[in-house]
PDB file of C-alpha atoms in Angstrom:
ATOM      1  CA  UNK P   1      94.883  39.339 184.375  1.00  0.00           C
ATOM      2  CA  UNK P   2      94.858  35.549 183.976  1.00  0.00           C
ATOM      3  CA  UNK P   3      92.225  35.778 181.220  1.00  0.00           C
ATOM      4  CA  UNK P   4      94.308  38.435 179.424  1.00  0.00           C
ATOM      5  CA  UNK P   5      97.371  36.167 179.511  1.00  0.00           C
ATOM      6  CA  UNK P   6      95.359  33.264 178.104  1.00  0.00           C
ATOM      7  CA  UNK P   7      93.986  35.528 175.357  1.00  0.00           C
ATOM      8  CA  UNK P   8      97.482  36.690 174.398  1.00  0.00           C
ATOM      9  CA  UNK P   9      98.789  33.121 174.271  1.00  0.00           C
ATOM     10  CA  UNK P  10      95.894  32.080 172.034  1.00  0.00           C
ATOM     11  CA  UNK P  11      96.499  35.043 169.732  1.00  0.00           C
ATOM     12  CA  UNK P  12     100.220  34.222 169.504  1.00  0.00           C
ATOM     13  CA  UNK P  13      99.443  30.624 168.619  1.00  0.00           C
ATOM     14  CA  UNK P  14      96.900  31.668 165.999  1.00  0.00           C
ATOM     15  CA  UNK P  15      99.105  34.255 164.283  1.00  0.00           C
ATOM     16  CA  UNK P  16     101.442  32.994 161.555  1.00  0.00           C
ATOM     17  CA  UNK P  17     105.172  33.421 162.039  1.00  0.00           C
ATOM     18  CA  UNK P  18     106.618  36.613 160.588  1.00  0.00           C
ATOM     19  CA  UNK P  19     109.134  35.842 157.820  1.00  0.00           C
ATOM     20  CA  UNK P  20     112.678  36.819 158.791  1.00  0.00           C
ATOM     21  CA  UNK P  21     115.443  38.362 156.714  1.00  0.00           C
ATOM     22  CA  UNK P  22     118.424  36.056 157.276  1.00  0.00           C
ATOM     23  CA  UNK P  23     120.843  37.970 155.055  1.00  0.00           C
ATOM     24  CA  UNK P  24     124.371  37.473 156.386  1.00  0.00           C
ATOM     25  CA  UNK P  25     123.184  34.675 158.697  1.00  0.00           C
ATOM     26  CA  UNK P  26     123.570  30.912 158.751  1.00  0.00           C
ATOM     27  CA  UNK P  27     121.951  27.936 160.450  1.00  0.00           C
ATOM     28  CA  UNK P  28     124.476  25.994 162.537  1.00  0.00           C
ATOM     29  CA  UNK P  29     123.778  22.292 163.116  1.00  0.00           C
ATOM     30  CA  UNK P  30     126.397  21.573 165.824  1.00  0.00           C
ATOM     31  CA  UNK P  31     125.915  17.877 166.517  1.00  0.00           C
ATOM     32  CA  UNK P  32     124.810  14.554 165.093  1.00  0.00           C
ATOM     33  CA  UNK P  33     121.221  13.936 166.146  1.00  0.00           C
ATOM     34  CA  UNK P  34     117.940  12.444 164.970  1.00  0.00           C
ATOM     35  CA  UNK P  35     115.894  15.389 166.241  1.00  0.00           C
ATOM     36  CA  UNK P  36     117.473  18.763 165.393  1.00  0.00           C
ATOM     37  CA  UNK P  37     116.167  20.356 162.205  1.00  0.00           C
ATOM     38  CA  UNK P  38     114.678  23.462 160.643  1.00  0.00           C
ATOM     39  CA  UNK P  39     111.169  23.285 159.208  1.00  0.00           C
ATOM     40  CA  UNK P  40     110.512  25.707 156.362  1.00  0.00           C
ATOM     41  CA  UNK P  41     107.034  26.937 155.491  1.00  0.00           C
ATOM     42  CA  UNK P  42     105.652  27.900 152.095  1.00  0.00           C
ATOM     43  CA  UNK P  43     102.099  28.540 150.969  1.00  0.00           C
ATOM     44  CA  UNK P  44     102.823  26.762 147.680  1.00  0.00           C
ATOM     45  CA  UNK P  45     100.975  23.437 147.479  1.00  0.00           C
ATOM     46  CA  UNK P  46     101.825  22.350 143.925  1.00  0.00           C
ATOM     47  CA  UNK P  47     105.092  22.500 141.969  1.00  0.00           C
ATOM     48  CA  UNK P  48     105.452  21.551 138.309  1.00  0.00           C
ATOM     49  CA  UNK P  49     109.111  22.586 138.243  1.00  0.00           C
ATOM     50  CA  UNK P  50     111.688  23.236 140.962  1.00  0.00           C
ATOM     51  CA  UNK P  51     115.042  24.868 141.545  1.00  0.00           C
ATOM     52  CA  UNK P  52     116.614  24.692 145.017  1.00  0.00           C
ATOM     53  CA  UNK P  53     119.884  26.466 145.810  1.00  0.00           C
ATOM     54  CA  UNK P  54     121.758  26.557 149.108  1.00  0.00           C
ATOM     55  CA  UNK P  55     125.245  26.931 150.556  1.00  0.00           C
ATOM     56  CA  UNK P  56     126.729  24.463 153.029  1.00  0.00           C
ATOM     57  CA  UNK P  57     129.895  23.934 155.092  1.00  0.00           C
ATOM     58  CA  UNK P  58     130.656  20.571 156.676  1.00  0.00           C
ATOM     59  CA  UNK P  59     133.364  18.096 157.659  1.00  0.00           C
ATOM     60  CA  UNK P  60     131.108  15.050 157.292  1.00  0.00           C
ATOM     61  CA  UNK P  61     132.403  12.024 155.438  1.00  0.00           C
ATOM     62  CA  UNK P  62     129.191  10.052 155.453  1.00  0.00           C
ATOM     63  CA  UNK P  63     125.795  10.230 153.811  1.00  0.00           C
ATOM     64  CA  UNK P  64     123.795  13.280 154.852  1.00  0.00           C
ATOM     65  CA  UNK P  65     120.685  15.157 153.738  1.00  0.00           C
ATOM     66  CA  UNK P  66     120.895  18.804 152.707  1.00  0.00           C
ATOM     67  CA  UNK P  67     117.257  19.449 151.759  1.00  0.00           C
ATOM     68  CA  UNK P  68     114.189  17.263 152.247  1.00  0.00           C
ATOM     69  CA  UNK P  69     110.710  17.910 150.831  1.00  0.00           C
ATOM     70  CA  UNK P  70     108.159  15.240 151.682  1.00  0.00           C
ATOM     71  CA  UNK P  71     104.495  14.950 150.744  1.00  0.00           C
ATOM     72  CA  UNK P  72     101.735  12.556 151.686  1.00  0.00           C
ATOM     73  CA  UNK P  73     102.462  10.660 148.439  1.00  0.00           C
ATOM     74  CA  UNK P  74     106.280  10.498 148.465  1.00  0.00           C
ATOM     75  CA  UNK P  75     108.642  10.734 151.442  1.00  0.00           C
ATOM     76  CA  UNK P  76     111.396  11.925 149.079  1.00  0.00           C
ATOM     77  CA  UNK P  77     109.341  14.050 146.706  1.00  0.00           C
ATOM     78  CA  UNK P  78     112.314  16.408 146.304  1.00  0.00           C
ATOM     79  CA  UNK P  79     115.412  15.634 148.327  1.00  0.00           C
ATOM     80  CA  UNK P  80     119.093  16.557 147.988  1.00  0.00           C
ATOM     81  CA  UNK P  81     121.654  14.374 149.741  1.00  0.00           C
ATOM     82  CA  UNK P  82     125.373  13.631 149.679  1.00  0.00           C
ATOM     83  CA  UNK P  83     126.254  10.003 148.947  1.00  0.00           C
ATOM     84  CA  UNK P  84     129.746   9.562 150.376  1.00  0.00           C
ATOM     85  CA  UNK P  85     130.186   6.042 149.044  1.00  0.00           C
ATOM     86  CA  UNK P  86     129.782   7.165 145.431  1.00  0.00           C
ATOM     87  CA  UNK P  87     131.065  10.720 146.062  1.00  0.00           C
ATOM     88  CA  UNK P  88     128.098  12.468 144.499  1.00  0.00           C
ATOM     89  CA  UNK P  89     125.241  14.830 145.148  1.00  0.00           C
ATOM     90  CA  UNK P  90     122.081  12.755 144.696  1.00  0.00           C
ATOM     91  CA  UNK P  91     118.688  14.317 144.083  1.00  0.00           C
ATOM     92  CA  UNK P  92     115.688  12.145 144.893  1.00  0.00           C
ATOM     93  CA  UNK P  93     112.620  13.228 142.943  1.00  0.00           C
ATOM     94  CA  UNK P  94     109.252  11.526 143.474  1.00  0.00           C
ATOM     95  CA  UNK P  95     111.189   8.800 145.363  1.00  0.00           C
ATOM     96  CA  UNK P  96     113.424   8.232 142.320  1.00  0.00           C
ATOM     97  CA  UNK P  97     117.180   8.590 142.896  1.00  0.00           C
ATOM     98  CA  UNK P  98     119.256  10.331 140.219  1.00  0.00           C
ATOM     99  CA  UNK P  99     122.998   9.571 140.280  1.00  0.00           C
ATOM    100  CA  UNK P 100     125.760  11.865 139.020  1.00  0.00           C
ATOM    101  CA  UNK P 101     129.489  11.175 139.032  1.00  0.00           C
ATOM    102  CA  UNK P 102     132.555  13.378 139.502  1.00  0.00           C
ATOM    103  CA  UNK P 103     131.247  15.791 142.121  1.00  0.00           C
ATOM    104  CA  UNK P 104     133.461  15.390 145.183  1.00  0.00           C
ATOM    105  CA  UNK P 105     134.161  18.501 147.267  1.00  0.00           C
ATOM    106  CA  UNK P 106     136.696  19.683 149.856  1.00  0.00           C
ATOM    107  CA  UNK P 107     135.727  19.602 153.520  1.00  0.00           C
ATOM    108  CA  UNK P 108     135.604  22.670 155.778  1.00  0.00           C
ATOM    109  CA  UNK P 109     134.826  25.070 152.951  1.00  0.00           C
ATOM    110  CA  UNK P 110     131.677  26.813 151.788  1.00  0.00           C
ATOM    111  CA  UNK P 111     130.080  25.171 148.766  1.00  0.00           C
ATOM    112  CA  UNK P 112     126.980  26.000 146.751  1.00  0.00           C
ATOM    113  CA  UNK P 113     124.607  23.448 145.283  1.00  0.00           C
ATOM    114  CA  UNK P 114     121.645  24.036 142.979  1.00  0.00           C
ATOM    115  CA  UNK P 115     119.289  21.298 141.822  1.00  0.00           C
ATOM    116  CA  UNK P 116     116.679  21.670 139.089  1.00  0.00           C
ATOM    117  CA  UNK P 117     113.797  19.531 137.863  1.00  0.00           C
ATOM    118  CA  UNK P 118     110.980  20.011 135.344  1.00  0.00           C
ATOM    119  CA  UNK P 119     107.961  17.700 135.430  1.00  0.00           C
ATOM    120  CA  UNK P 120     107.181  18.208 131.727  1.00  0.00           C
ATOM    121  CA  UNK P 121     110.507  16.783 130.515  1.00  0.00           C
ATOM    122  CA  UNK P 122     111.410  14.855 133.653  1.00  0.00           C
ATOM    123  CA  UNK P 123     114.975  16.172 133.437  1.00  0.00           C
ATOM    124  CA  UNK P 124     117.021  16.923 136.551  1.00  0.00           C
ATOM    125  CA  UNK P 125     120.407  18.602 136.902  1.00  0.00           C
ATOM    126  CA  UNK P 126     122.829  19.445 139.706  1.00  0.00           C
ATOM    127  CA  UNK P 127     125.204  22.399 139.869  1.00  0.00           C
ATOM    128  CA  UNK P 128     128.014  22.098 142.456  1.00  0.00           C
ATOM    129  CA  UNK P 129     129.991  25.325 142.919  1.00  0.00           C
ATOM    130  CA  UNK P 130     128.777  26.471 139.521  1.00  0.00           C
ATOM    131  CA  UNK P 131     129.780  23.303 137.669  1.00  0.00           C
ATOM    132  CA  UNK P 132     126.815  21.617 135.957  1.00  0.00           C
ATOM    133  CA  UNK P 133     126.202  17.898 135.788  1.00  0.00           C
ATOM    134  CA  UNK P 134     124.732  16.177 132.761  1.00  0.00           C
ATOM    135  CA  UNK P 135     120.947  16.387 132.538  1.00  0.00           C
ATOM    136  CA  UNK P 136     119.274  13.111 133.474  1.00  0.00           C
ATOM    137  CA  UNK P 137     115.723  11.805 133.435  1.00  0.00           C
ATOM    138  CA  UNK P 138     114.041  11.283 136.802  1.00  0.00           C
ATOM    139  CA  UNK P 139     110.244  11.536 136.771  1.00  0.00           C
ATOM    140  CA  UNK P 140     107.712  13.286 134.532  1.00  0.00           C
ATOM    141  CA  UNK P 141     104.014  13.806 134.009  1.00  0.00           C
ATOM    142  CA  UNK P 142     102.926  14.922 137.483  1.00  0.00           C
ATOM    143  CA  UNK P 143     103.576  17.836 139.815  1.00  0.00           C
ATOM    144  CA  UNK P 144     104.774  17.771 143.407  1.00  0.00           C
ATOM    145  CA  UNK P 145     101.611  18.256 145.453  1.00  0.00           C
ATOM    146  CA  UNK P 146      99.918  17.232 148.674  1.00  0.00           C
ATOM    147  CA  UNK P 147     100.833  19.097 151.887  1.00  0.00           C
ATOM    148  CA  UNK P 148     104.600  19.475 151.368  1.00  0.00           C
ATOM    149  CA  UNK P 149     106.804  19.492 154.476  1.00  0.00           C
ATOM    150  CA  UNK P 150     110.276  20.981 153.958  1.00  0.00           C
ATOM    151  CA  UNK P 151     113.104  20.105 156.359  1.00  0.00           C
ATOM    152  CA  UNK P 152     116.748  21.177 156.609  1.00  0.00           C
ATOM    153  CA  UNK P 153     119.189  19.012 158.552  1.00  0.00           C
ATOM    154  CA  UNK P 154     117.368  15.668 158.372  1.00  0.00           C
ATOM    155  CA  UNK P 155     115.998  13.277 155.769  1.00  0.00           C
ATOM    156  CA  UNK P 156     112.290  12.450 156.039  1.00  0.00           C
ATOM    157  CA  UNK P 157     111.759   8.711 155.761  1.00  0.00           C
ATOM    158  CA  UNK P 158     108.094   9.434 156.456  1.00  0.00           C
ATOM    159  CA  UNK P 159     105.980  12.558 155.980  1.00  0.00           C
ATOM    160  CA  UNK P 160     107.403  14.975 158.568  1.00  0.00           C
ATOM    161  CA  UNK P 161     109.481  12.401 160.468  1.00  0.00           C
ATOM    162  CA  UNK P 162     111.371   9.136 160.367  1.00  0.00           C
ATOM    163  CA  UNK P 163     114.709  10.867 160.984  1.00  0.00           C
ATOM    164  CA  UNK P 164     117.916   8.781 161.032  1.00  0.00           C
ATOM    165  CA  UNK P 165     120.923  10.070 163.001  1.00  0.00           C
ATOM    166  CA  UNK P 166     123.252   8.617 160.360  1.00  0.00           C
ATOM    167  CA  UNK P 167     121.679  10.820 157.682  1.00  0.00           C
ATOM    168  CA  UNK P 168     121.661  14.021 159.734  1.00  0.00           C
ATOM    169  CA  UNK P 169     123.567  17.117 158.649  1.00  0.00           C
ATOM    170  CA  UNK P 170     126.332  18.562 160.837  1.00  0.00           C
ATOM    171  CA  UNK P 171     127.770  21.920 159.830  1.00  0.00           C
ATOM    172  CA  UNK P 172     126.477  25.262 158.611  1.00  0.00           C
ATOM    173  CA  UNK P 173     123.917  26.163 155.967  1.00  0.00           C
ATOM    174  CA  UNK P 174     122.942  29.496 154.418  1.00  0.00           C
ATOM    175  CA  UNK P 175     121.217  31.255 151.509  1.00  0.00           C
ATOM    176  CA  UNK P 176     118.439  28.708 150.998  1.00  0.00           C
ATOM    177  CA  UNK P 177     116.189  29.616 148.065  1.00  0.00           C
ATOM    178  CA  UNK P 178     113.537  27.706 146.127  1.00  0.00           C
ATOM    179  CA  UNK P 179     111.807  28.627 142.864  1.00  0.00           C
ATOM    180  CA  UNK P 180     108.812  27.121 141.057  1.00  0.00           C
ATOM    181  CA  UNK P 181     110.673  27.076 137.733  1.00  0.00           C
ATOM    182  CA  UNK P 182     114.044  25.962 136.362  1.00  0.00           C
ATOM    183  CA  UNK P 183     116.620  28.724 136.733  1.00  0.00           C
ATOM    184  CA  UNK P 184     118.759  29.562 133.715  1.00  0.00           C
ATOM    185  CA  UNK P 185     122.468  28.796 133.849  1.00  0.00           C
ATOM    186  CA  UNK P 186     123.167  32.539 134.048  1.00  0.00           C
ATOM    187  CA  UNK P 187     120.861  32.960 137.063  1.00  0.00           C
ATOM    188  CA  UNK P 188     122.504  29.986 138.775  1.00  0.00           C
ATOM    189  CA  UNK P 189     125.941  31.501 138.167  1.00  0.00           C
ATOM    190  CA  UNK P 190     124.739  34.774 139.705  1.00  0.00           C
ATOM    191  CA  UNK P 191     123.641  32.823 142.782  1.00  0.00           C
ATOM    192  CA  UNK P 192     126.993  30.997 142.980  1.00  0.00           C
ATOM    193  CA  UNK P 193     128.914  34.276 142.695  1.00  0.00           C
ATOM    194  CA  UNK P 194     126.595  35.978 145.238  1.00  0.00           C
ATOM    195  CA  UNK P 195     125.636  38.616 142.702  1.00  0.00           C
ATOM    196  CA  UNK P 196     122.236  40.266 142.213  1.00  0.00           C
ATOM    197  CA  UNK P 197     120.142  37.155 141.526  1.00  0.00           C
ATOM    198  CA  UNK P 198     116.358  36.840 141.640  1.00  0.00           C
ATOM    199  CA  UNK P 199     115.359  35.511 145.104  1.00  0.00           C
ATOM    200  CA  UNK P 200     113.283  32.354 145.410  1.00  0.00           C
ATOM    201  CA  UNK P 201     109.528  32.759 144.988  1.00  0.00           C
ATOM    202  CA  UNK P 202     108.765  29.617 147.034  1.00  0.00           C
ATOM    203  CA  UNK P 203     111.479  29.974 149.688  1.00  0.00           C
ATOM    204  CA  UNK P 204     113.406  33.222 150.078  1.00  0.00           C
ATOM    205  CA  UNK P 205     116.323  33.498 152.534  1.00  0.00           C
ATOM    206  CA  UNK P 206     115.568  37.214 152.874  1.00  0.00           C
ATOM    207  CA  UNK P 207     111.966  36.517 153.933  1.00  0.00           C
ATOM    208  CA  UNK P 208     112.045  33.030 155.429  1.00  0.00           C
ATOM    209  CA  UNK P 209     109.206  31.485 157.415  1.00  0.00           C
ATOM    210  CA  UNK P 210     110.735  28.747 159.549  1.00  0.00           C
ATOM    211  CA  UNK P 211     110.647  26.854 162.834  1.00  0.00           C
ATOM    212  CA  UNK P 212     113.745  25.550 164.643  1.00  0.00           C
ATOM    213  CA  UNK P 213     113.425  22.236 166.457  1.00  0.00           C
ATOM    214  CA  UNK P 214     116.055  21.252 169.036  1.00  0.00           C
ATOM    215  CA  UNK P 215     119.676  22.440 168.845  1.00  0.00           C
ATOM    216  CA  UNK P 216     120.066  24.531 165.703  1.00  0.00           C
ATOM    217  CA  UNK P 217     121.550  28.022 166.011  1.00  0.00           C
ATOM    218  CA  UNK P 218     121.200  31.198 163.951  1.00  0.00           C
ATOM    219  CA  UNK P 219     124.608  32.876 163.722  1.00  0.00           C
ATOM    220  CA  UNK P 220     126.447  35.451 161.671  1.00  0.00           C
ATOM    221  CA  UNK P 221     127.729  33.791 158.526  1.00  0.00           C
ATOM    222  CA  UNK P 222     131.453  33.102 158.640  1.00  0.00           C
ATOM    223  CA  UNK P 223     133.337  34.047 155.500  1.00  0.00           C
ATOM    224  CA  UNK P 224     136.897  34.759 154.450  1.00  0.00           C
ATOM    225  CA  UNK P 225     138.353  38.204 155.117  1.00  0.00           C
ATOM    226  CA  UNK P 226     140.050  39.940 152.172  1.00  0.00           C
TER     227      UNK P 226
END
């Protein structure tokens, strides 16, 4: 019996996690911490272009990370954060910060953000609640590669760690998708309006492989009743 239990535990550890359909769900990050996060898994090891879209709900009035992809080469290979001092969504691509103005948002409401980048042109763009920013140069000529680690709820100041409590996310997050190409403006608008958009082919909220660390909850998504 003891040997059977050991065998089952080994098999469970060896088997990959089964992707989950999180439709109608949300991750709740209920407190400020330097430990709680969600680690997302993808088999993709190289990205020449990226689109990340997600929805978030928070009352934070300080800097916080929404999405953090780190590699062995760059701790902020693709990161999306809110800069409260300058009131802007700031992508960090290949450790290069891109600044956009005029993007403040109301607290305690659901918001959508999409960020795009193409390594061939080096251009990045942010869409907040369907409103596009200008397109700005960030980094070009090389793809994101090298054992990517993707984290929700914390910023990685080192590959897979280096979390800072003052950059942690507190609130709710849902509908996280990632593509290996730049979405068209029409596809982004479909995502914003929660219409029939093409799910992410790198990360798909309807088939998400993830690991929760510390106090993060999966709950039914709260939305307005009509």
